[in-house]
Amino acid sequence: MNISEARTRIVASADELYNARGIQAVGMDELRAAAGVSLKKLYQEFPSKGSIVMAVLERRHRSWAEGLDATVRQAPTPRARLLAIFDYLAQWFGEDSFRGCGFVNSFAELGAVSPDVADYARQHKESFQEYVGKLSEDAGAPPYLGPQLSILAEGAQTTAAIAGTVDAAVQARQAAEVLIDVALGHEVRGAA
């Protein structure tokens, strides 16, 4: 097994274990066994658990950004691209492995004791807000729409994690339609 293969297996195993049980609940020996590497190899690749956590967060960020963008790019119009955010959330919330936002979970678990985790979680959330802001701008919406849709999506993630259903994505999408239509000056369905 080459170095990059071992590293990839360690990060993938850590991501799965951390997502299922939490970062602090997973020991290095358990991670080593799940990844199928020796403890020596594990420490050759990652000198500390903190370095593994950061690699997992980087992996999650890439996966989130690529998955979201792939879904959004399939939408035919700027308005539909904004709504596609919530379609992506519905798909994600329906996965058996969904346990909420890994960045929120990591921040809650380690943010007070790990400035690196706290900073990376903030950067991830800022990049999402910037992405939604750009989509809103592309749709010709006022600057306030991006932050509103971002907050709506963040709330849906937390609600879905606790409720264990995709309902929050459906409800957030319906609310997003109203916000988008108001921001773009369209007549809101059901309005008098």
N, C-alpha and C. Protein backbone atom coordinates (compact mmCIF):
# COMPACT_ATOMS: atom_id res chain seq x y z
N MET A 1 0.86 -1.17 0.00
CA MET A 1 0.00 0.00 0.00
C MET A 1 0.90 1.24 0.00
N ASN A 2 0.68 2.15 -0.95
CA ASN A 2 1.50 3.35 -1.00
C ASN A 2 1.00 4.39 0.00
N ILE A 3 1.79 5.44 0.16
CA ILE A 3 1.49 6.45 1.19
C ILE A 3 0.15 7.12 0.93
N SER A 4 -0.12 7.52 -0.28
CA SER A 4 -1.37 8.23 -0.53
C SER A 4 -2.58 7.31 -0.34
N GLU A 5 -2.43 6.03 -0.65
CA GLU A 5 -3.52 5.08 -0.44
C GLU A 5 -3.81 4.92 1.05
N ALA A 6 -2.77 4.79 1.85
CA ALA A 6 -2.93 4.66 3.30
C ALA A 6 -3.58 5.92 3.87
N ARG A 7 -3.10 7.06 3.43
CA ARG A 7 -3.63 8.34 3.92
C ARG A 7 -5.11 8.45 3.57
N THR A 8 -5.47 8.09 2.34
CA THR A 8 -6.87 8.15 1.90
C THR A 8 -7.73 7.22 2.74
N ARG A 9 -7.26 6.04 3.01
CA ARG A 9 -8.03 5.07 3.82
C ARG A 9 -8.19 5.56 5.25
N ILE A 10 -7.15 6.15 5.80
CA ILE A 10 -7.22 6.66 7.18
C ILE A 10 -8.26 7.79 7.26
N VAL A 11 -8.19 8.71 6.34
CA VAL A 11 -9.12 9.85 6.37
C VAL A 11 -10.56 9.38 6.13
N ALA A 12 -10.76 8.47 5.19
CA ALA A 12 -12.10 7.96 4.93
C ALA A 12 -12.65 7.22 6.15
N SER A 13 -11.82 6.41 6.78
CA SER A 13 -12.26 5.67 7.97
C SER A 13 -12.55 6.62 9.12
N ALA A 14 -11.70 7.61 9.30
CA ALA A 14 -11.90 8.59 10.37
C ALA A 14 -13.19 9.36 10.13
N ASP A 15 -13.43 9.76 8.90
CA ASP A 15 -14.65 10.50 8.58
C ASP A 15 -15.88 9.68 8.94
N GLU A 16 -15.87 8.42 8.54
CA GLU A 16 -17.02 7.55 8.82
C GLU A 16 -17.22 7.36 10.33
N LEU A 17 -16.14 7.08 11.04
CA LEU A 17 -16.23 6.87 12.49
C LEU A 17 -16.61 8.14 13.23
N TYR A 18 -15.99 9.26 12.89
CA TYR A 18 -16.29 10.52 13.56
C TYR A 18 -17.74 10.92 13.31
N ASN A 19 -18.21 10.70 12.10
CA ASN A 19 -19.59 11.05 11.77
C ASN A 19 -20.57 10.20 12.57
N ALA A 20 -20.26 8.93 12.71
CA ALA A 20 -21.18 8.01 13.40
C ALA A 20 -21.17 8.18 14.92
N ARG A 21 -19.98 8.48 15.49
CA ARG A 21 -19.88 8.44 16.94
C ARG A 21 -19.32 9.69 17.60
N GLY A 22 -18.76 10.59 16.83
CA GLY A 22 -18.12 11.76 17.41
C GLY A 22 -16.61 11.58 17.42
N ILE A 23 -15.90 12.69 17.39
CA ILE A 23 -14.44 12.66 17.28
C ILE A 23 -13.80 12.10 18.54
N GLN A 24 -14.22 12.59 19.69
CA GLN A 24 -13.56 12.20 20.93
C GLN A 24 -13.84 10.75 21.32
N ALA A 25 -14.91 10.18 20.80
CA ALA A 25 -15.26 8.80 21.14
C ALA A 25 -14.43 7.77 20.38
N VAL A 26 -13.70 8.22 19.36
CA VAL A 26 -12.94 7.30 18.52
C VAL A 26 -11.46 7.39 18.86
N GLY A 27 -10.90 6.28 19.31
CA GLY A 27 -9.48 6.23 19.64
C GLY A 27 -8.63 5.90 18.43
N MET A 28 -7.35 6.14 18.56
CA MET A 28 -6.42 5.91 17.46
C MET A 28 -6.32 4.42 17.11
N ASP A 29 -6.41 3.55 18.10
CA ASP A 29 -6.33 2.12 17.81
C ASP A 29 -7.54 1.66 17.01
N GLU A 30 -8.71 2.16 17.37
CA GLU A 30 -9.92 1.82 16.62
C GLU A 30 -9.83 2.34 15.19
N LEU A 31 -9.32 3.55 15.03
CA LEU A 31 -9.15 4.12 13.70
C LEU A 31 -8.15 3.30 12.88
N ARG A 32 -7.06 2.91 13.51
CA ARG A 32 -6.04 2.10 12.84
C ARG A 32 -6.65 0.80 12.32
N ALA A 33 -7.45 0.15 13.16
CA ALA A 33 -8.08 -1.10 12.76
C ALA A 33 -9.08 -0.89 11.62
N ALA A 34 -9.87 0.15 11.70
CA ALA A 34 -10.87 0.43 10.66
C ALA A 34 -10.20 0.74 9.32
N ALA A 35 -9.06 1.43 9.37
CA ALA A 35 -8.35 1.80 8.14
C ALA A 35 -7.49 0.66 7.61
N GLY A 36 -7.25 -0.35 8.44
CA GLY A 36 -6.42 -1.48 8.01
C GLY A 36 -4.96 -1.11 7.87
N VAL A 37 -4.47 -0.25 8.76
CA VAL A 37 -3.06 0.15 8.73
C VAL A 37 -2.45 -0.09 10.11
N SER A 38 -1.15 -0.15 10.15
CA SER A 38 -0.47 -0.30 11.44
C SER A 38 -0.49 1.04 12.17
N LEU A 39 -0.30 0.97 13.48
CA LEU A 39 -0.24 2.21 14.26
C LEU A 39 0.95 3.06 13.81
N LYS A 40 2.04 2.38 13.45
CA LYS A 40 3.22 3.10 12.95
C LYS A 40 2.87 3.87 11.67
N LYS A 41 2.16 3.22 10.75
CA LYS A 41 1.77 3.85 9.49
C LYS A 41 0.82 5.03 9.76
N LEU A 42 -0.10 4.81 10.69
CA LEU A 42 -1.04 5.88 11.04
C LEU A 42 -0.29 7.12 11.50
N TYR A 43 0.68 6.94 12.39
CA TYR A 43 1.43 8.09 12.89
C TYR A 43 2.44 8.62 11.88
N GLN A 44 2.87 7.81 10.92
CA GLN A 44 3.71 8.33 9.84
C GLN A 44 2.91 9.30 8.99
N GLU A 45 1.66 8.96 8.75
CA GLU A 45 0.80 9.80 7.92
C GLU A 45 0.28 11.02 8.68
N PHE A 46 -0.05 10.81 9.93
CA PHE A 46 -0.65 11.87 10.75
C PHE A 46 0.01 11.88 12.12
N PRO A 47 0.76 12.93 12.44
CA PRO A 47 1.47 12.95 13.71
C PRO A 47 0.57 13.11 14.94
N SER A 48 -0.69 13.48 14.72
CA SER A 48 -1.59 13.69 15.86
C SER A 48 -3.04 13.46 15.43
N LYS A 49 -3.89 13.26 16.40
CA LYS A 49 -5.31 13.13 16.10
C LYS A 49 -5.84 14.44 15.51
N GLY A 50 -5.31 15.55 15.99
CA GLY A 50 -5.73 16.85 15.46
C GLY A 50 -5.47 16.97 13.96
N SER A 51 -4.37 16.41 13.50
CA SER A 51 -4.06 16.49 12.06
C SER A 51 -5.02 15.61 11.26
N ILE A 52 -5.49 14.51 11.86
CA ILE A 52 -6.48 13.67 11.19
C ILE A 52 -7.81 14.41 11.13
N VAL A 53 -8.19 15.04 12.21
CA VAL A 53 -9.44 15.80 12.25
C VAL A 53 -9.44 16.87 11.16
N MET A 54 -8.33 17.58 11.01
CA MET A 54 -8.26 18.63 9.99
C MET A 54 -8.35 18.03 8.59
N ALA A 55 -7.73 16.88 8.37
CA ALA A 55 -7.82 16.22 7.06
C ALA A 55 -9.25 15.78 6.78
N VAL A 56 -9.96 15.32 7.80
CA VAL A 56 -11.36 14.94 7.64
C VAL A 56 -12.20 16.16 7.29
N LEU A 57 -11.96 17.28 7.97
CA LEU A 57 -12.72 18.49 7.67
C LEU A 57 -12.45 18.97 6.24
N GLU A 58 -11.21 18.89 5.81
CA GLU A 58 -10.88 19.26 4.42
C GLU A 58 -11.61 18.36 3.44
N ARG A 59 -11.66 17.07 3.73
CA ARG A 59 -12.37 16.11 2.87
C ARG A 59 -13.86 16.44 2.83
N ARG A 60 -14.43 16.72 3.98
CA ARG A 60 -15.85 17.05 4.05
C ARG A 60 -16.15 18.33 3.27
N HIS A 61 -15.27 19.31 3.39
CA HIS A 61 -15.48 20.56 2.68
C HIS A 61 -15.49 20.33 1.16
N ARG A 62 -14.50 19.58 0.69
CA ARG A 62 -14.43 19.28 -0.75
C ARG A 62 -15.68 18.53 -1.20
N SER A 63 -16.07 17.53 -0.45
CA SER A 63 -17.24 16.72 -0.80
C SER A 63 -18.51 17.59 -0.84
N TRP A 64 -18.69 18.41 0.17
CA TRP A 64 -19.85 19.30 0.24
C TRP A 64 -19.85 20.26 -0.95
N ALA A 65 -18.75 20.95 -1.16
CA ALA A 65 -18.68 21.95 -2.22
C ALA A 65 -18.88 21.33 -3.60
N GLU A 66 -18.26 20.19 -3.85
CA GLU A 66 -18.41 19.53 -5.15
C GLU A 66 -19.82 19.01 -5.36
N GLY A 67 -20.39 18.38 -4.34
CA GLY A 67 -21.75 17.85 -4.45
C GLY A 67 -22.79 18.94 -4.63
N LEU A 68 -22.67 19.98 -3.84
CA LEU A 68 -23.59 21.11 -3.95
C LEU A 68 -23.48 21.75 -5.32
N ASP A 69 -22.27 22.04 -5.74
CA ASP A 69 -22.09 22.71 -7.02
C ASP A 69 -22.58 21.85 -8.19
N ALA A 70 -22.37 20.55 -8.12
CA ALA A 70 -22.84 19.67 -9.19
C ALA A 70 -24.37 19.72 -9.30
N THR A 71 -25.04 19.74 -8.17
CA THR A 71 -26.51 19.82 -8.17
C THR A 71 -26.97 21.17 -8.69
N VAL A 72 -26.35 22.23 -8.22
CA VAL A 72 -26.73 23.58 -8.62
C VAL A 72 -26.51 23.79 -10.11
N ARG A 73 -25.41 23.32 -10.64
CA ARG A 73 -25.10 23.52 -12.07
C ARG A 73 -26.11 22.86 -13.00
N GLN A 74 -26.82 21.85 -12.50
CA GLN A 74 -27.81 21.16 -13.33
C GLN A 74 -29.09 21.99 -13.49
N ALA A 75 -29.29 22.96 -12.63
CA ALA A 75 -30.52 23.76 -12.69
C ALA A 75 -30.45 24.74 -13.87
N PRO A 76 -31.57 24.93 -14.58
CA PRO A 76 -31.55 25.69 -15.83
C PRO A 76 -31.57 27.21 -15.69
N THR A 77 -32.02 27.75 -14.57
CA THR A 77 -32.14 29.20 -14.42
C THR A 77 -31.51 29.66 -13.12
N PRO A 78 -31.20 30.94 -12.99
CA PRO A 78 -30.64 31.45 -11.73
C PRO A 78 -31.56 31.18 -10.52
N ARG A 79 -32.87 31.33 -10.70
CA ARG A 79 -33.80 31.06 -9.60
C ARG A 79 -33.76 29.58 -9.24
N ALA A 80 -33.76 28.73 -10.25
CA ALA A 80 -33.72 27.28 -10.01
C ALA A 80 -32.41 26.86 -9.35
N ARG A 81 -31.32 27.57 -9.67
CA ARG A 81 -30.03 27.25 -9.03
C ARG A 81 -30.09 27.55 -7.54
N LEU A 82 -30.75 28.64 -7.17
CA LEU A 82 -30.92 28.94 -5.74
C LEU A 82 -31.74 27.85 -5.05
N LEU A 83 -32.78 27.41 -5.68
CA LEU A 83 -33.63 26.37 -5.09
C LEU A 83 -32.93 25.01 -5.08
N ALA A 84 -32.01 24.81 -5.99
CA ALA A 84 -31.28 23.54 -6.05
C ALA A 84 -30.46 23.30 -4.79
N ILE A 85 -30.10 24.37 -4.09
CA ILE A 85 -29.41 24.22 -2.81
C ILE A 85 -30.24 23.32 -1.89
N PHE A 86 -31.53 23.56 -1.87
CA PHE A 86 -32.41 22.83 -0.96
C PHE A 86 -32.71 21.41 -1.49
N ASP A 87 -32.64 21.25 -2.80
CA ASP A 87 -32.75 19.91 -3.38
C ASP A 87 -31.54 19.07 -2.97
N TYR A 88 -30.37 19.70 -2.98
CA TYR A 88 -29.16 19.01 -2.54
C TYR A 88 -29.29 18.61 -1.07
N LEU A 89 -29.80 19.54 -0.26
CA LEU A 89 -29.99 19.23 1.16
C LEU A 89 -30.92 18.04 1.35
N ALA A 90 -32.02 18.01 0.60
CA ALA A 90 -32.98 16.90 0.72
C ALA A 90 -32.31 15.57 0.39
N GLN A 91 -31.49 15.57 -0.64
CA GLN A 91 -30.77 14.35 -1.01
C GLN A 91 -29.82 13.93 0.11
N TRP A 92 -29.09 14.87 0.65
CA TRP A 92 -28.12 14.61 1.72
C TRP A 92 -28.83 14.13 2.99
N PHE A 93 -29.92 14.80 3.34
CA PHE A 93 -30.65 14.44 4.56
C PHE A 93 -31.22 13.02 4.47
N GLY A 94 -31.46 12.54 3.26
CA GLY A 94 -32.01 11.21 3.07
C GLY A 94 -30.99 10.09 3.14
N GLU A 95 -29.71 10.43 3.21
CA GLU A 95 -28.66 9.41 3.29
C GLU A 95 -28.65 8.78 4.68
N ASP A 96 -28.43 7.47 4.72
CA ASP A 96 -28.39 6.76 6.01
C ASP A 96 -27.32 7.32 6.94
N SER A 97 -26.24 7.83 6.38
CA SER A 97 -25.12 8.31 7.19
C SER A 97 -25.30 9.76 7.67
N PHE A 98 -26.40 10.42 7.29
CA PHE A 98 -26.58 11.82 7.68
C PHE A 98 -26.73 11.95 9.19
N ARG A 99 -25.85 12.75 9.79
CA ARG A 99 -25.89 13.02 11.23
C ARG A 99 -25.80 14.52 11.50
N GLY A 100 -26.16 15.31 10.50
CA GLY A 100 -26.04 16.76 10.64
C GLY A 100 -24.75 17.25 10.00
N CYS A 101 -24.57 18.52 10.08
CA CYS A 101 -23.38 19.14 9.49
C CYS A 101 -22.14 18.75 10.28
N GLY A 102 -21.17 18.16 9.60
CA GLY A 102 -19.93 17.76 10.25
C GLY A 102 -19.16 18.93 10.82
N PHE A 103 -19.33 20.11 10.24
CA PHE A 103 -18.62 21.29 10.74
C PHE A 103 -19.25 21.80 12.01
N VAL A 104 -20.57 21.81 12.06
CA VAL A 104 -21.26 22.20 13.28
C VAL A 104 -20.95 21.19 14.38
N ASN A 105 -21.01 19.90 14.05
CA ASN A 105 -20.73 18.86 15.04
C ASN A 105 -19.30 18.97 15.55
N SER A 106 -18.35 19.18 14.66
CA SER A 106 -16.94 19.30 15.06
C SER A 106 -16.72 20.56 15.90
N PHE A 107 -17.35 21.64 15.49
CA PHE A 107 -17.23 22.88 16.24
C PHE A 107 -17.81 22.71 17.65
N ALA A 108 -18.97 22.06 17.74
CA ALA A 108 -19.60 21.85 19.05
C ALA A 108 -18.73 20.97 19.94
N GLU A 109 -18.10 19.98 19.34
CA GLU A 109 -17.31 19.03 20.11
C GLU A 109 -15.93 19.57 20.47
N LEU A 110 -15.29 20.29 19.54
CA LEU A 110 -13.89 20.67 19.74
C LEU A 110 -13.60 22.17 19.61
N GLY A 111 -14.57 22.95 19.16
CA GLY A 111 -14.31 24.36 18.87
C GLY A 111 -13.73 25.15 20.03
N ALA A 112 -14.13 24.83 21.25
CA ALA A 112 -13.64 25.57 22.40
C ALA A 112 -12.20 25.23 22.75
N VAL A 113 -11.73 24.06 22.33
CA VAL A 113 -10.37 23.63 22.69
C VAL A 113 -9.43 23.54 21.49
N SER A 114 -9.97 23.66 20.29
CA SER A 114 -9.14 23.56 19.09
C SER A 114 -9.39 24.76 18.18
N PRO A 115 -8.51 25.76 18.25
CA PRO A 115 -8.68 26.92 17.37
C PRO A 115 -8.67 26.54 15.89
N ASP A 116 -7.92 25.49 15.53
CA ASP A 116 -7.87 25.06 14.13
C ASP A 116 -9.23 24.56 13.66
N VAL A 117 -9.90 23.76 14.48
CA VAL A 117 -11.22 23.26 14.13
C VAL A 117 -12.21 24.42 14.06
N ALA A 118 -12.17 25.31 15.04
CA ALA A 118 -13.08 26.46 15.04
C ALA A 118 -12.88 27.32 13.81
N ASP A 119 -11.63 27.61 13.47
CA ASP A 119 -11.34 28.44 12.29
C ASP A 119 -11.80 27.77 11.00
N TYR A 120 -11.54 26.46 10.88
CA TYR A 120 -11.92 25.78 9.64
C TYR A 120 -13.44 25.71 9.50
N ALA A 121 -14.13 25.48 10.61
CA ALA A 121 -15.60 25.47 10.57
C ALA A 121 -16.12 26.84 10.13
N ARG A 122 -15.54 27.89 10.65
CA ARG A 122 -15.95 29.25 10.24
C ARG A 122 -15.67 29.48 8.75
N GLN A 123 -14.50 29.05 8.29
CA GLN A 123 -14.16 29.22 6.88
C GLN A 123 -15.14 28.47 5.98
N HIS A 124 -15.50 27.26 6.40
CA HIS A 124 -16.45 26.46 5.61
C HIS A 124 -17.79 27.20 5.52
N LYS A 125 -18.27 27.69 6.63
CA LYS A 125 -19.57 28.38 6.64
C LYS A 125 -19.49 29.68 5.83
N GLU A 126 -18.40 30.39 5.93
CA GLU A 126 -18.22 31.61 5.14
C GLU A 126 -18.20 31.30 3.65
N SER A 127 -17.56 30.21 3.27
CA SER A 127 -17.49 29.87 1.84
C SER A 127 -18.89 29.52 1.32
N PHE A 128 -19.70 28.87 2.14
CA PHE A 128 -21.07 28.57 1.74
C PHE A 128 -21.86 29.87 1.58
N GLN A 129 -21.73 30.78 2.51
CA GLN A 129 -22.43 32.06 2.42
C GLN A 129 -22.00 32.83 1.17
N GLU A 130 -20.72 32.81 0.87
CA GLU A 130 -20.23 33.48 -0.34
C GLU A 130 -20.81 32.82 -1.60
N TYR A 131 -20.86 31.50 -1.60
CA TYR A 131 -21.40 30.76 -2.74
C TYR A 131 -22.87 31.13 -2.96
N VAL A 132 -23.66 31.11 -1.90
CA VAL A 132 -25.07 31.47 -2.01
C VAL A 132 -25.22 32.93 -2.40
N GLY A 133 -24.37 33.79 -1.87
CA GLY A 133 -24.39 35.20 -2.23
C GLY A 133 -24.14 35.41 -3.71
N LYS A 134 -23.20 34.65 -4.27
CA LYS A 134 -22.91 34.75 -5.71
C LYS A 134 -24.09 34.26 -6.54
N LEU A 135 -24.71 33.15 -6.11
CA LEU A 135 -25.90 32.67 -6.82
C LEU A 135 -27.02 33.70 -6.76
N SER A 136 -27.18 34.33 -5.63
CA SER A 136 -28.21 35.37 -5.47
C SER A 136 -27.92 36.56 -6.37
N GLU A 137 -26.68 36.95 -6.40
CA GLU A 137 -26.27 38.07 -7.27
C GLU A 137 -26.52 37.73 -8.73
N ASP A 138 -26.17 36.50 -9.12
CA ASP A 138 -26.40 36.05 -10.50
C ASP A 138 -27.89 36.07 -10.87
N ALA A 139 -28.75 35.89 -9.86
CA ALA A 139 -30.20 35.91 -10.09
C ALA A 139 -30.75 37.33 -10.12
N GLY A 140 -29.89 38.31 -9.85
CA GLY A 140 -30.34 39.70 -9.83
C GLY A 140 -31.03 40.11 -8.54
N ALA A 141 -30.78 39.37 -7.48
CA ALA A 141 -31.43 39.64 -6.20
C ALA A 141 -30.65 40.68 -5.39
N PRO A 142 -31.34 41.34 -4.49
CA PRO A 142 -30.65 42.27 -3.59
C PRO A 142 -29.66 41.52 -2.68
N PRO A 143 -28.67 42.22 -2.14
CA PRO A 143 -27.64 41.57 -1.32
C PRO A 143 -28.15 40.83 -0.08
N TYR A 144 -29.32 41.20 0.41
CA TYR A 144 -29.81 40.54 1.62
C TYR A 144 -30.27 39.10 1.39
N LEU A 145 -30.55 38.71 0.15
CA LEU A 145 -31.10 37.38 -0.09
C LEU A 145 -30.11 36.26 0.23
N GLY A 146 -28.87 36.42 -0.16
CA GLY A 146 -27.87 35.37 0.08
C GLY A 146 -27.77 34.97 1.54
N PRO A 147 -27.57 35.93 2.45
CA PRO A 147 -27.51 35.56 3.87
C PRO A 147 -28.80 34.92 4.38
N GLN A 148 -29.94 35.39 3.89
CA GLN A 148 -31.21 34.80 4.33
C GLN A 148 -31.31 33.34 3.90
N LEU A 149 -30.95 33.05 2.67
CA LEU A 149 -31.02 31.67 2.19
C LEU A 149 -29.99 30.79 2.89
N SER A 150 -28.83 31.35 3.19
CA SER A 150 -27.79 30.60 3.90
C SER A 150 -28.28 30.20 5.29
N ILE A 151 -28.88 31.15 5.99
CA ILE A 151 -29.40 30.86 7.33
C ILE A 151 -30.51 29.81 7.26
N LEU A 152 -31.34 29.93 6.26
CA LEU A 152 -32.41 28.95 6.07
C LEU A 152 -31.84 27.55 5.85
N ALA A 153 -30.81 27.44 5.03
CA ALA A 153 -30.17 26.15 4.78
C ALA A 153 -29.50 25.60 6.03
N GLU A 154 -28.83 26.47 6.78
CA GLU A 154 -28.17 26.04 8.02
C GLU A 154 -29.19 25.53 9.03
N GLY A 155 -30.29 26.24 9.16
CA GLY A 155 -31.34 25.80 10.08
C GLY A 155 -31.94 24.47 9.66
N ALA A 156 -32.09 24.28 8.37
CA ALA A 156 -32.63 23.02 7.86
C ALA A 156 -31.70 21.85 8.21
N GLN A 157 -30.39 22.08 8.13
CA GLN A 157 -29.42 21.03 8.47
C GLN A 157 -29.56 20.60 9.92
N THR A 158 -29.66 21.56 10.80
CA THR A 158 -29.78 21.25 12.22
C THR A 158 -31.10 20.55 12.52
N THR A 159 -32.18 21.07 11.95
CA THR A 159 -33.49 20.48 12.18
C THR A 159 -33.55 19.06 11.65
N ALA A 160 -33.01 18.83 10.48
CA ALA A 160 -33.03 17.49 9.88
C ALA A 160 -32.21 16.51 10.71
N ALA A 161 -31.08 16.96 11.25
CA ALA A 161 -30.24 16.08 12.06
C ALA A 161 -30.98 15.62 13.30
N ILE A 162 -31.71 16.52 13.90
CA ILE A 162 -32.43 16.19 15.13
C ILE A 162 -33.69 15.38 14.82
N ALA A 163 -34.44 15.80 13.80
CA ALA A 163 -35.70 15.13 13.46
C ALA A 163 -35.49 13.80 12.77
N GLY A 164 -34.38 13.67 12.04
CA GLY A 164 -34.11 12.42 11.33
C GLY A 164 -34.94 12.23 10.07
N THR A 165 -35.42 13.33 9.50
CA THR A 165 -36.21 13.26 8.26
C THR A 165 -35.73 14.32 7.28
N VAL A 166 -36.20 14.19 6.04
CA VAL A 166 -35.87 15.20 5.01
C VAL A 166 -36.87 16.36 5.01
N ASP A 167 -37.87 16.31 5.87
CA ASP A 167 -38.92 17.33 5.88
C ASP A 167 -38.37 18.75 5.96
N ALA A 168 -37.31 18.95 6.72
CA ALA A 168 -36.76 20.29 6.89
C ALA A 168 -36.28 20.86 5.55
N ALA A 169 -35.74 20.03 4.68
CA ALA A 169 -35.29 20.51 3.37
C ALA A 169 -36.47 20.93 2.52
N VAL A 170 -37.55 20.16 2.58
CA VAL A 170 -38.75 20.48 1.80
C VAL A 170 -39.35 21.79 2.30
N GLN A 171 -39.46 21.93 3.61
CA GLN A 171 -40.02 23.16 4.19
C GLN A 171 -39.11 24.36 3.93
N ALA A 172 -37.81 24.17 4.04
CA ALA A 172 -36.87 25.26 3.78
C ALA A 172 -36.93 25.67 2.31
N ARG A 173 -37.11 24.71 1.41
CA ARG A 173 -37.22 25.03 -0.02
C ARG A 173 -38.46 25.87 -0.27
N GLN A 174 -39.57 25.52 0.37
CA GLN A 174 -40.80 26.29 0.21
C GLN A 174 -40.62 27.72 0.73
N ALA A 175 -39.96 27.87 1.85
CA ALA A 175 -39.68 29.20 2.40
C ALA A 175 -38.72 29.96 1.48
N ALA A 176 -37.75 29.26 0.92
CA ALA A 176 -36.80 29.90 0.00
C ALA A 176 -37.52 30.43 -1.24
N GLU A 177 -38.51 29.69 -1.73
CA GLU A 177 -39.27 30.17 -2.89
C GLU A 177 -39.91 31.52 -2.60
N VAL A 178 -40.48 31.66 -1.42
CA VAL A 178 -41.11 32.92 -1.04
C VAL A 178 -40.06 34.03 -0.94
N LEU A 179 -38.97 33.76 -0.26
CA LEU A 179 -37.91 34.77 -0.12
C LEU A 179 -37.36 35.20 -1.48
N ILE A 180 -37.12 34.23 -2.35
CA ILE A 180 -36.58 34.53 -3.67
C ILE A 180 -37.57 35.36 -4.47
N ASP A 181 -38.82 34.95 -4.47
CA ASP A 181 -39.83 35.68 -5.25
C ASP A 181 -40.01 37.11 -4.74
N VAL A 182 -40.00 37.29 -3.44
CA VAL A 182 -40.11 38.66 -2.88
C VAL A 182 -38.89 39.48 -3.28
N ALA A 183 -37.70 38.88 -3.14
CA ALA A 183 -36.46 39.59 -3.46
C ALA A 183 -36.39 39.95 -4.94
N LEU A 184 -36.93 39.10 -5.80
CA LEU A 184 -36.87 39.36 -7.23
C LEU A 184 -38.10 40.14 -7.73
N GLY A 185 -39.01 40.45 -6.80
CA GLY A 185 -40.18 41.24 -7.17
C GLY A 185 -41.26 40.47 -7.88
N HIS A 186 -41.25 39.15 -7.76
CA HIS A 186 -42.28 38.33 -8.37
C HIS A 186 -43.49 38.25 -7.45
N GLU A 187 -44.63 38.00 -8.05
CA GLU A 187 -45.84 37.81 -7.24
C GLU A 187 -45.71 36.51 -6.47
N VAL A 188 -45.95 36.56 -5.19
CA VAL A 188 -45.85 35.38 -4.35
C VAL A 188 -47.14 34.58 -4.47
N ARG A 189 -46.97 33.26 -4.72
CA ARG A 189 -48.13 32.39 -4.82
C ARG A 189 -48.94 32.42 -3.55
N GLY A 190 -50.25 32.46 -3.69
CA GLY A 190 -51.12 32.45 -2.53
C GLY A 190 -51.33 33.83 -1.94
N ALA A 191 -50.64 34.84 -2.46
CA ALA A 191 -50.80 36.20 -1.94
C ALA A 191 -52.10 36.79 -2.50
N ALA A 192 -52.69 37.69 -1.73
CA ALA A 192 -53.96 38.30 -2.15
C ALA A 192 -53.75 39.29 -3.27
